[in-house]
PDB file of C-alpha atoms in Angstrom:
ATOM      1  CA  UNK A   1     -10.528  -6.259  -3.005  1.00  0.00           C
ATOM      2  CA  UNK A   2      -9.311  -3.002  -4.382  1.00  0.00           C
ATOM      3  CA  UNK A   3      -5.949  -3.771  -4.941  1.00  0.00           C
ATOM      4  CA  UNK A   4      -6.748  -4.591  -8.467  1.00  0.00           C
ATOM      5  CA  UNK A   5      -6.749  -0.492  -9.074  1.00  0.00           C
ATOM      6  CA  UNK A   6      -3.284  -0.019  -7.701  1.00  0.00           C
ATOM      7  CA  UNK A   7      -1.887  -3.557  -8.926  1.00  0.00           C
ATOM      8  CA  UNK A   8      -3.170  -3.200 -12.964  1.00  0.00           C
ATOM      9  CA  UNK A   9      -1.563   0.253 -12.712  1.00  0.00           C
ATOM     10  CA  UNK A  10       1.727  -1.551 -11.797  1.00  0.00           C
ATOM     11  CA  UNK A  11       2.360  -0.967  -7.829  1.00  0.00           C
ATOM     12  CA  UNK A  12       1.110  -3.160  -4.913  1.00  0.00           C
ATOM     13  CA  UNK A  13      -0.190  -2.316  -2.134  1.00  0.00           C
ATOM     14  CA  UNK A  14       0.177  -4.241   1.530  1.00  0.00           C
ATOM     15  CA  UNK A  15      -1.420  -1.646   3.611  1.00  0.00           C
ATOM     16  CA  UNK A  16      -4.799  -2.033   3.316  1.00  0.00           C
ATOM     17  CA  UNK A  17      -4.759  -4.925   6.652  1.00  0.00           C
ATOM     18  CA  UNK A  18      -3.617  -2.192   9.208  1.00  0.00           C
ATOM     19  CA  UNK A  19      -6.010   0.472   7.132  1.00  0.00           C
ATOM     20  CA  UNK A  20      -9.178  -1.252   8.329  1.00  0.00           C
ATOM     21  CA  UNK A  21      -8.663  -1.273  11.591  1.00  0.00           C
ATOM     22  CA  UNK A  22      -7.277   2.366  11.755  1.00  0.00           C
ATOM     23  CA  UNK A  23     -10.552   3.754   9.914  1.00  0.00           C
ATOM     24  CA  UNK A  24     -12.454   1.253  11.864  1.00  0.00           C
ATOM     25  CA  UNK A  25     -11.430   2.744  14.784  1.00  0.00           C
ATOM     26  CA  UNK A  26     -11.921   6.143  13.484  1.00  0.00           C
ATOM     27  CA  UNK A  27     -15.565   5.272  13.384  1.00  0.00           C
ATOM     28  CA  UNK A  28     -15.845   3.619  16.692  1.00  0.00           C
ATOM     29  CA  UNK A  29     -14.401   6.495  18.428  1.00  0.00           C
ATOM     30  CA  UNK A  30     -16.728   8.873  16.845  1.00  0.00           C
ATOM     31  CA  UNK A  31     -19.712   7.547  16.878  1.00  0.00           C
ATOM     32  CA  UNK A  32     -21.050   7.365  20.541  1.00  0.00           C
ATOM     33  CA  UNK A  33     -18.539  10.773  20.598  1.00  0.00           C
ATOM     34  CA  UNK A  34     -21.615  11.879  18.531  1.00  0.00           C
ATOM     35  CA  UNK A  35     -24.177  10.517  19.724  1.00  0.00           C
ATOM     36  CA  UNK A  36     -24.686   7.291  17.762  1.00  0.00           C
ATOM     37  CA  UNK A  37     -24.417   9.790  14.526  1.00  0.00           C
ATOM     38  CA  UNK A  38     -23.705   7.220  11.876  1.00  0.00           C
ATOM     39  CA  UNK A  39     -23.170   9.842   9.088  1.00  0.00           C
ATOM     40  CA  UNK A  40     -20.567  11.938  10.910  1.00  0.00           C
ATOM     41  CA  UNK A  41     -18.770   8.625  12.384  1.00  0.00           C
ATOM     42  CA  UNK A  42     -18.590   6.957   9.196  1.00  0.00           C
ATOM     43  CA  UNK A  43     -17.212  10.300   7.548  1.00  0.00           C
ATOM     44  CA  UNK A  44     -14.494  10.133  10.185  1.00  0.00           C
ATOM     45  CA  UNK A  45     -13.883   6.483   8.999  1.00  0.00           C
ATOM     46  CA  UNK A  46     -13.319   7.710   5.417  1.00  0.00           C
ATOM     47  CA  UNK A  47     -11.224  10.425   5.964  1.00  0.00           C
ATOM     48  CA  UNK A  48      -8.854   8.331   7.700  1.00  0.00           C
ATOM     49  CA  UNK A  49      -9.157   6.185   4.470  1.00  0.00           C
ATOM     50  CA  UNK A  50      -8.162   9.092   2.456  1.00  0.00           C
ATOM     51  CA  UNK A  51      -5.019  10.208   4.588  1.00  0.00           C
ATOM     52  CA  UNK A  52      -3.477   6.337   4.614  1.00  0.00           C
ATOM     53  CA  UNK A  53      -3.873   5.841   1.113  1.00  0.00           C
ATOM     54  CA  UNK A  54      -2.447   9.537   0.310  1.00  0.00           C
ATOM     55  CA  UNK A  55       0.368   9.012   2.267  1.00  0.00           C
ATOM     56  CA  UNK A  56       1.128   5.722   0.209  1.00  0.00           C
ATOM     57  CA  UNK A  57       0.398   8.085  -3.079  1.00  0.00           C
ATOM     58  CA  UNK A  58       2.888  10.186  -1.383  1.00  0.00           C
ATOM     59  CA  UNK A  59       5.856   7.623  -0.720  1.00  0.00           C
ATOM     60  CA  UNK A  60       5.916   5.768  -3.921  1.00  0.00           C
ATOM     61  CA  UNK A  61       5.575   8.398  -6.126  1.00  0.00           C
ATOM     62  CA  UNK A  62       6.841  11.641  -5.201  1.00  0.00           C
ATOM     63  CA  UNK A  63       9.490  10.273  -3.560  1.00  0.00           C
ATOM     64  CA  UNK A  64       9.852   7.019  -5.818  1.00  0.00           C
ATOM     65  CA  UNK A  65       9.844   4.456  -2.976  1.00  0.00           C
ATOM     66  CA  UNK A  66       9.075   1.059  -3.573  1.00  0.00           C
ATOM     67  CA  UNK A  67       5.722   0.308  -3.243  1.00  0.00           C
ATOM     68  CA  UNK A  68       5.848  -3.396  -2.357  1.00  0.00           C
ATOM     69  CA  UNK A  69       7.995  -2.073   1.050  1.00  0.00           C
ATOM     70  CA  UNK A  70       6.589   1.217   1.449  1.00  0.00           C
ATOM     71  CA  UNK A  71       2.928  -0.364   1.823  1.00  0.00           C
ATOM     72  CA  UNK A  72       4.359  -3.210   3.969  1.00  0.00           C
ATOM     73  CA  UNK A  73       6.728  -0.847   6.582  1.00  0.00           C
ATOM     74  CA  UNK A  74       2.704   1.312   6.045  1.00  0.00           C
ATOM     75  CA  UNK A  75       0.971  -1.671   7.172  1.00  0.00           C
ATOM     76  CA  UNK A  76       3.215  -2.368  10.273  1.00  0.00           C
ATOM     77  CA  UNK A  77       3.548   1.660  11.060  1.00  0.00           C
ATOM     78  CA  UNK A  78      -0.607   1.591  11.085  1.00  0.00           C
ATOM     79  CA  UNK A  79      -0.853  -1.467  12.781  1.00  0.00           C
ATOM     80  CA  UNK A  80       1.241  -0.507  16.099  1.00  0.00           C
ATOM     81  CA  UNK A  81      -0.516   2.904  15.744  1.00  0.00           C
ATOM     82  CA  UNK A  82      -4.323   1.550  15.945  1.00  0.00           C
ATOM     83  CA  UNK A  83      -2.644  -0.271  18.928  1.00  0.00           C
ATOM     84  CA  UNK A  84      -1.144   1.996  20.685  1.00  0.00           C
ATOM     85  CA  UNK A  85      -4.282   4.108  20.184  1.00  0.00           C
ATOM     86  CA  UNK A  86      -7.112   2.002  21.090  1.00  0.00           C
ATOM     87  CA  UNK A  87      -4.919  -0.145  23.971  1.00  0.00           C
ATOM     88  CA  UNK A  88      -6.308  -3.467  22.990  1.00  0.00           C
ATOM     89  CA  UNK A  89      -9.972  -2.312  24.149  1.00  0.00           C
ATOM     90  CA  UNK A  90     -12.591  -4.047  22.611  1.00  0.00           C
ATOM     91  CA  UNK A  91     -15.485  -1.500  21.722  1.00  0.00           C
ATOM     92  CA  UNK A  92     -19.258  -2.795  22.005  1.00  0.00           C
ATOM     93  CA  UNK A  93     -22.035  -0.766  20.344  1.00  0.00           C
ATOM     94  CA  UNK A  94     -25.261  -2.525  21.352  1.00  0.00           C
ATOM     95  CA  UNK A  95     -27.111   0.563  21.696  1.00  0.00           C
ATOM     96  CA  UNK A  96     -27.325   0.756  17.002  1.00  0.00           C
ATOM     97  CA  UNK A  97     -28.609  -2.440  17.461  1.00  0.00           C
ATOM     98  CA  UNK A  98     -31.760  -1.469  16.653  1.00  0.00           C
ATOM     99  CA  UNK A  99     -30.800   1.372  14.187  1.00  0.00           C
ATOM    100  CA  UNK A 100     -32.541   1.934  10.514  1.00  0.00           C
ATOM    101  CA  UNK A 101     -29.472   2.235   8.862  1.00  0.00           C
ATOM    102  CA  UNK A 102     -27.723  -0.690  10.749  1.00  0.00           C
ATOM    103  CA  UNK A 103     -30.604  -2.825   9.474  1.00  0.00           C
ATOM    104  CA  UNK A 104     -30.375  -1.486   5.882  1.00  0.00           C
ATOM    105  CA  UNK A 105     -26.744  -2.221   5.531  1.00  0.00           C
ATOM    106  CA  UNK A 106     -25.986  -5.497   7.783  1.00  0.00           C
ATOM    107  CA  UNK A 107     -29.721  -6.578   7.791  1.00  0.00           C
ATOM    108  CA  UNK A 108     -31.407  -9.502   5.702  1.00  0.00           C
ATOM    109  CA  UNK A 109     -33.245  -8.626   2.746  1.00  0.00           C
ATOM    110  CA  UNK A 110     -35.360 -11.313   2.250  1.00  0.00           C
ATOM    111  CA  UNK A 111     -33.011 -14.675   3.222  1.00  0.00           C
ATOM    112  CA  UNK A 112     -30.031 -12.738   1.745  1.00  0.00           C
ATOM    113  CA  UNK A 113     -27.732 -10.083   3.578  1.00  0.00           C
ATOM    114  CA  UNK A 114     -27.993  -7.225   2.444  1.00  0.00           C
ATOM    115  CA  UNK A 115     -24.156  -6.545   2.313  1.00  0.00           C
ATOM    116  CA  UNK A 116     -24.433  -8.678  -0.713  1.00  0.00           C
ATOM    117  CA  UNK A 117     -26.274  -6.430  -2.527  1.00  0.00           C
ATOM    118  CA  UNK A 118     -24.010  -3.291  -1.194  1.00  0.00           C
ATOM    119  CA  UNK A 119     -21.229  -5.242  -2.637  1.00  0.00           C
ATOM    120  CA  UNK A 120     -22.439  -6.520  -5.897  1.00  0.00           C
ATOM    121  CA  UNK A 121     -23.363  -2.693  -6.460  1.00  0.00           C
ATOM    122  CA  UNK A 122     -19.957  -1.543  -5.734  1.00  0.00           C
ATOM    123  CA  UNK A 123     -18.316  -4.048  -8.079  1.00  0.00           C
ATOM    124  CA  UNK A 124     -20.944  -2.526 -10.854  1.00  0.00           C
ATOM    125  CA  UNK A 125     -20.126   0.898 -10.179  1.00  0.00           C
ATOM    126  CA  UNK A 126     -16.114   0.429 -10.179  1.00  0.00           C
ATOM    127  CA  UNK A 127     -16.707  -2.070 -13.187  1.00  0.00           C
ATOM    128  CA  UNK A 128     -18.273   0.856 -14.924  1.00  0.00           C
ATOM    129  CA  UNK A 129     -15.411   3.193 -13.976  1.00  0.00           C
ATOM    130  CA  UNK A 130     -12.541   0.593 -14.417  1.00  0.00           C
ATOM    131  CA  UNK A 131     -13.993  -0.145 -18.199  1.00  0.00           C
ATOM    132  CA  UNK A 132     -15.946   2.618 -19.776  1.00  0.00           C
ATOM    133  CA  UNK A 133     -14.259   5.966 -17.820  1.00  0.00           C
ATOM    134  CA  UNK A 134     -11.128   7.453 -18.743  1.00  0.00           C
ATOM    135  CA  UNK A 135      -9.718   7.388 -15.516  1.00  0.00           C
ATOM    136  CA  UNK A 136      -9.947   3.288 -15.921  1.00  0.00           C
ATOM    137  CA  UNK A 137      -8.470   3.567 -19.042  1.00  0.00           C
ATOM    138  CA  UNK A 138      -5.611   5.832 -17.575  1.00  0.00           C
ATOM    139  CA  UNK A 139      -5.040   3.445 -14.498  1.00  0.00           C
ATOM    140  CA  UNK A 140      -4.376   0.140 -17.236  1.00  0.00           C
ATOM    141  CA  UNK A 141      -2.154   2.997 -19.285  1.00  0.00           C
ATOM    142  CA  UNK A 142      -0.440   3.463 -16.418  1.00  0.00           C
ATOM    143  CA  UNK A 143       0.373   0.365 -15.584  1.00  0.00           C
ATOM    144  CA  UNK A 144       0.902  -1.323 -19.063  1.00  0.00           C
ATOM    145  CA  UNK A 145       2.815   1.882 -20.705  1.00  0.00           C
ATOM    146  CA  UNK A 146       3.359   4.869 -18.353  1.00  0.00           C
ATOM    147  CA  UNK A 147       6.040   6.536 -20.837  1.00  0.00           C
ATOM    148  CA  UNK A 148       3.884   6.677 -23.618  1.00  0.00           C
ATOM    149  CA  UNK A 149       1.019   7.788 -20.855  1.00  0.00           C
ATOM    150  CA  UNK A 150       2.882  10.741 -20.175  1.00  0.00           C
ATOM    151  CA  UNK A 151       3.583  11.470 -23.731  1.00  0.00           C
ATOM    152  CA  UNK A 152      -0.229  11.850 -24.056  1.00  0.00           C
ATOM    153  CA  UNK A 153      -0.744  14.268 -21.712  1.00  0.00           C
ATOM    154  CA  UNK A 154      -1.504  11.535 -18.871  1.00  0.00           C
ATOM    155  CA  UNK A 155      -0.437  12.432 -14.984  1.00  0.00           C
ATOM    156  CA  UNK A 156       0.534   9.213 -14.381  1.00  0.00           C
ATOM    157  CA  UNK A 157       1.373   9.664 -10.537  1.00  0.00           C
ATOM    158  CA  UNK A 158      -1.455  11.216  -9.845  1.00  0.00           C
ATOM    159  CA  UNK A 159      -3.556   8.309 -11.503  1.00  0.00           C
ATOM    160  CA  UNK A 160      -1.512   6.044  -9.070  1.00  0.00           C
ATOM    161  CA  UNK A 161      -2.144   7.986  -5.807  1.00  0.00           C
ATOM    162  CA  UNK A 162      -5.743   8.324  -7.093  1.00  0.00           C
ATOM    163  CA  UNK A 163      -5.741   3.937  -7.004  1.00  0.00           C
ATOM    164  CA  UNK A 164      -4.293   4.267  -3.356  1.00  0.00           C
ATOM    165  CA  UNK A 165      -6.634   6.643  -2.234  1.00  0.00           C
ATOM    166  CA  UNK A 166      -9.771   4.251  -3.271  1.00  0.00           C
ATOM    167  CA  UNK A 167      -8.081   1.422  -1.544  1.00  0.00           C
ATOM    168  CA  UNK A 168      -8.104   3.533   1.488  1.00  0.00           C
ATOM    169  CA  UNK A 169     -12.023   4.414   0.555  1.00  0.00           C
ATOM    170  CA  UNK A 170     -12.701   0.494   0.413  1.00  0.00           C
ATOM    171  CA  UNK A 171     -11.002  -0.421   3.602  1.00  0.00           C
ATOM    172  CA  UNK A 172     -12.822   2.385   5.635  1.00  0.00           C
ATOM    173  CA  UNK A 173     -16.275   0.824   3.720  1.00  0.00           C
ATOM    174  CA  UNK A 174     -14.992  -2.923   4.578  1.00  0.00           C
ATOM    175  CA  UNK A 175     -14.365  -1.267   8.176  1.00  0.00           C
ATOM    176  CA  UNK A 176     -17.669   0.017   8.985  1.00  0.00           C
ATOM    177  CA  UNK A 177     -19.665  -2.957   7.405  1.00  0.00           C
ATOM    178  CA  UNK A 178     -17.602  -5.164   9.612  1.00  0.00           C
ATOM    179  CA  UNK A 179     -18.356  -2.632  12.828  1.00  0.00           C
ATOM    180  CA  UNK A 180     -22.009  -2.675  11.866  1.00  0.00           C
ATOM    181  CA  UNK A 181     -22.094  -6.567  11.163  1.00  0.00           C
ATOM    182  CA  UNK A 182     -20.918  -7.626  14.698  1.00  0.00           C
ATOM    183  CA  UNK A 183     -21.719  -4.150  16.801  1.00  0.00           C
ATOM    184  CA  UNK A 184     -18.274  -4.643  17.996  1.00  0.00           C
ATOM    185  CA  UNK A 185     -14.842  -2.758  17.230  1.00  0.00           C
ATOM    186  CA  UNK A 186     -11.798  -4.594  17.637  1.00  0.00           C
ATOM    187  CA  UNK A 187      -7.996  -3.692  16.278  1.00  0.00           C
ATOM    188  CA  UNK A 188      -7.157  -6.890  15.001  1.00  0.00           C
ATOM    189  CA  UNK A 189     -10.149  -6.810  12.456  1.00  0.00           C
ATOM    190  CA  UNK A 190      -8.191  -6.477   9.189  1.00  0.00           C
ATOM    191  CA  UNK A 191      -5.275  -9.439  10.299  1.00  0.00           C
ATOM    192  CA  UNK A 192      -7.014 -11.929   8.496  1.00  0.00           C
ATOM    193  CA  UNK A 193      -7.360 -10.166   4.943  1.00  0.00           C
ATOM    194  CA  UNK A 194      -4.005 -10.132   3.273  1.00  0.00           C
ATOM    195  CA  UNK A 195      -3.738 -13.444   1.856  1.00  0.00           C
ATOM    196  CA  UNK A 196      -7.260 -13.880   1.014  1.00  0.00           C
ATOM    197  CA  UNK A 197      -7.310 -10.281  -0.973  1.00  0.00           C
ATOM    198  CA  UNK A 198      -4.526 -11.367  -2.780  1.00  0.00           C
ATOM    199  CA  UNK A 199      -5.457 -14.483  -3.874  1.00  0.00           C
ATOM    200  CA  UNK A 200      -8.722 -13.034  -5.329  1.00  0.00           C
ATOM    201  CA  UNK A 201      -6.604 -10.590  -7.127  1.00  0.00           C
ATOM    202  CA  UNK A 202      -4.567 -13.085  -8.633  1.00  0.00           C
ATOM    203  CA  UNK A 203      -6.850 -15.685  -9.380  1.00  0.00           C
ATOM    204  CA  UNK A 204      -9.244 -13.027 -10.906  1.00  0.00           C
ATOM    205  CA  UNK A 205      -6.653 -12.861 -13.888  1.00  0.00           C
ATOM    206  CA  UNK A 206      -4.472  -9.603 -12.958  1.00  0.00           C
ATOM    207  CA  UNK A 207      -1.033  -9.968 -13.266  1.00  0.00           C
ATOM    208  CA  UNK A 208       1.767  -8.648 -10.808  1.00  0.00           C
ATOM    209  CA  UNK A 209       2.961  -6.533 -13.907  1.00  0.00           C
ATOM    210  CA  UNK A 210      -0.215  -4.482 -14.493  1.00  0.00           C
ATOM    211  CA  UNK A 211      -1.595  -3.106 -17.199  1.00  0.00           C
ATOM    212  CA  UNK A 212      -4.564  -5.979 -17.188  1.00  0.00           C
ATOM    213  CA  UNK A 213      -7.275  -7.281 -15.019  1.00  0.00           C
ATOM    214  CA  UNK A 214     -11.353  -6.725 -14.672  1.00  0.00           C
ATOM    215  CA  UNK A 215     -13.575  -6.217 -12.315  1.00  0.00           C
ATOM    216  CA  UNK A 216     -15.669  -9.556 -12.870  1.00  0.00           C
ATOM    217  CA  UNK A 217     -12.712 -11.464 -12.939  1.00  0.00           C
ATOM    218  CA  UNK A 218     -12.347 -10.563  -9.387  1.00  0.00           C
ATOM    219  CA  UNK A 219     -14.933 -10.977  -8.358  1.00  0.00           C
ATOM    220  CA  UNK A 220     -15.095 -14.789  -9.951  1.00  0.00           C
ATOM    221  CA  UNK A 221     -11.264 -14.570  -7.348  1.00  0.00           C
ATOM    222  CA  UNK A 222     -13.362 -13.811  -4.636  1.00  0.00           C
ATOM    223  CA  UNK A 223     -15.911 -15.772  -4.674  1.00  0.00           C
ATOM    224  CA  UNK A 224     -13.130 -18.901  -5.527  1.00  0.00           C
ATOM    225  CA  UNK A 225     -11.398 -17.602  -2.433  1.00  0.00           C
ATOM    226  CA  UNK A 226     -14.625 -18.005  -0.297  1.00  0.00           C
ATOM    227  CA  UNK A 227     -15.324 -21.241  -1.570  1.00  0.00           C
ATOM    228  CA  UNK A 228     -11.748 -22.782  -0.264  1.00  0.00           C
ATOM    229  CA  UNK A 229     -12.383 -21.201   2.999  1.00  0.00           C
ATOM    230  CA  UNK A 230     -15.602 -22.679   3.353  1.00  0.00           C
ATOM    231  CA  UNK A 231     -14.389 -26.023   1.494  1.00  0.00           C
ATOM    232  CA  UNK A 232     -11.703 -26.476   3.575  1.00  0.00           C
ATOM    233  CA  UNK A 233     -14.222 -26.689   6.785  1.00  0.00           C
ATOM    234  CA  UNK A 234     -16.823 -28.838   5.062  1.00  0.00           C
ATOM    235  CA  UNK A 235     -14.567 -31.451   3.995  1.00  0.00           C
ATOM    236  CA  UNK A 236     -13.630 -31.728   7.861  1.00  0.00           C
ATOM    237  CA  UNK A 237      -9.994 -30.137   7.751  1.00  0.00           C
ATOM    238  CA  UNK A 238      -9.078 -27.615  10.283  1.00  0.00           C
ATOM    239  CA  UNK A 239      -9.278 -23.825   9.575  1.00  0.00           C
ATOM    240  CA  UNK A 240      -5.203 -23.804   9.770  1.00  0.00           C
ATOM    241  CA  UNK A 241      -5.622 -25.169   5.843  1.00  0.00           C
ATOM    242  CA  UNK A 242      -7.414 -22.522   4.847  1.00  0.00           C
ATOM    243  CA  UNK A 243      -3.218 -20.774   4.735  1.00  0.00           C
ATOM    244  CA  UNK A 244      -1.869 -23.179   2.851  1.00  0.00           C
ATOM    245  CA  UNK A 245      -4.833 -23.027   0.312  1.00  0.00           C
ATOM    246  CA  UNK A 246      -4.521 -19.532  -0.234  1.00  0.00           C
ATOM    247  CA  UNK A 247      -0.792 -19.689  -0.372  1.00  0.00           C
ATOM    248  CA  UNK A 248      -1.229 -22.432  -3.257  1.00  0.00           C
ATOM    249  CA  UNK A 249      -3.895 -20.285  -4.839  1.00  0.00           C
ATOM    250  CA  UNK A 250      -1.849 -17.876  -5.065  1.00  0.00           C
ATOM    251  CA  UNK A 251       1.334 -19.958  -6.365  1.00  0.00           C
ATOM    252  CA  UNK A 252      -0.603 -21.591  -9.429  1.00  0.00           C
ATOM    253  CA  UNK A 253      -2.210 -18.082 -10.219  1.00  0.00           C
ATOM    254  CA  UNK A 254       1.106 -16.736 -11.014  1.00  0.00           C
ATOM    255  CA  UNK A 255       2.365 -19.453 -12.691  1.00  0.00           C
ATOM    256  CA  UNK A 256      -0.827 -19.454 -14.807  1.00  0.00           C
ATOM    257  CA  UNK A 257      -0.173 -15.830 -15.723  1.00  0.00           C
ATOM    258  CA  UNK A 258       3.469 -16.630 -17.142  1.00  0.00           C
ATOM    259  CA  UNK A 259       2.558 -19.537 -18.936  1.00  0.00           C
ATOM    260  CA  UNK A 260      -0.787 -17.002 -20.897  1.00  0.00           C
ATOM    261  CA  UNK A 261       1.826 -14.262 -21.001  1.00  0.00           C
ATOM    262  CA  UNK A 262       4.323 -16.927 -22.918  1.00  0.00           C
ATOM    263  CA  UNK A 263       1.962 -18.312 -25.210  1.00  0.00           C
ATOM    264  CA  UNK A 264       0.576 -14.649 -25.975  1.00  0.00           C
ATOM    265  CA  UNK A 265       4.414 -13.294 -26.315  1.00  0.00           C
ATOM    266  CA  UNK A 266       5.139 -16.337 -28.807  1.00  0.00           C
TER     267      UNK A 266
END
């Protein structure tokens, strides 16, 4: 959920549903293009990554677009492109089955699956960078006081494209996990993340403002998210409330925020 980059430095970002897919399909394309390379098809995959979240860089602040529509008219723009691109075909890739690095990164270690560990590891690396680097510190200046940012010496836009750019990283990651996980490639594969992303953001204690939120708090968001989604089903309710929790989540999280921010303010 690495929204939380481009939302504490005060911008939003809607894109990142069509940019799975699109760097998802990046991969799937290369890979038997290379013979089953992973290394070169997941390369592909993040340089697709890159270009989507430089061209939202690009939009919102050199040419000072919104980035609540920009991302969203991004997200539709990528979204008819993937389709018009991969025609609705749904792309099989039986033949990694059996591959090393498949089992390494979508296997079991132990009873656990291994993506857990990949993704506790990436929430300790970008808690490290969001807390102790300067470009962390630069991303909650950016969002919290970009005037007196630049006044320090602080590129502020580039700090922003710079949180774009890792969303696009994180959906061509979330992309080729999800490839790898089911040996299948479909362009609907990111339709289903908006709302849940969102709602970890928001529930992990970042506000729509910026210039706050932490890396553990999200992932506390997450994990609250997964728990609905699996609540929902155990408790014998169809997976059509799974919306309307998320939509509530999402509701009391921001009314949570201004009642802190009040109390704080007062």
């Amino acid at each position: 959920a690495l929204p939380i980059f481009v939302t504490v430095a005060g911008e939003i970002d809607l894109s990142f549903p069509s940019i799975v897919p699109l760097s998802g399909l990046a991969f799937a394309v290369t890979l038997p293009a290379t013979n089953f390379n992973f290394f070169a098809a997941f390369l592909a995959s993040l340089l697709t990554g890159i270009a989507c979240g430089l061209l939202n860089g690009f939009l919102v602040t050199k040419l000072g677009f919104s980035s609540l529509i920009t991302t969203l008219g991004v997200n539709f723009m990528l979204i008819g492109l993937t389709q018009v691109l991969n025609r609705g075909e749904v792309r099989q890739f039986t033949e990694f089955d059996e591959s090393p690095i498949r089992k390494a990164i979508v296997g079991s270690w132990g009873p656990i699956p291994a993506q857990m560990f990949w993704g506790l590891g990436l929430a300790v690396i970008l808690g490290f960078i969001f807390n102790r680097h300067r470009f962390g510190i630069h991303v909650h200046i950016a969002g919290d006081n970009p005037e007196a940012g630049r006044a320090m010496g602080i590129n502020i836009e580039r700090v922003k494209v710079y949180c774009f750019v890792l969303v696009g990283v994180c959906c061509s990651l979330t992309s080729t996990v999800g490839i790898l996980l089911n040996s299948t490639y479909y362009s609907t594969m990111g339709e289903g993340y908006l709302l849940p992303v969102l709602a970890a953001v928001f529930v992990g204690g970042t506000p729509v403002t910026g210039g706050r939120g932490t890396i553990a708090g999200l992932v506390i968001g997450a994990t609250t998210v997964v728990f609905i989604n699996t609540g929902v089903i155990a408790v014998g309710l169809d997976g059509y409330y799974t919306q309307l929790g998320f939509g509530l989540v999402i509701i009391l999280s921001l009314l949570g925020h201004r009642t802190l921010s009040g109390r704080l303010t007062r």
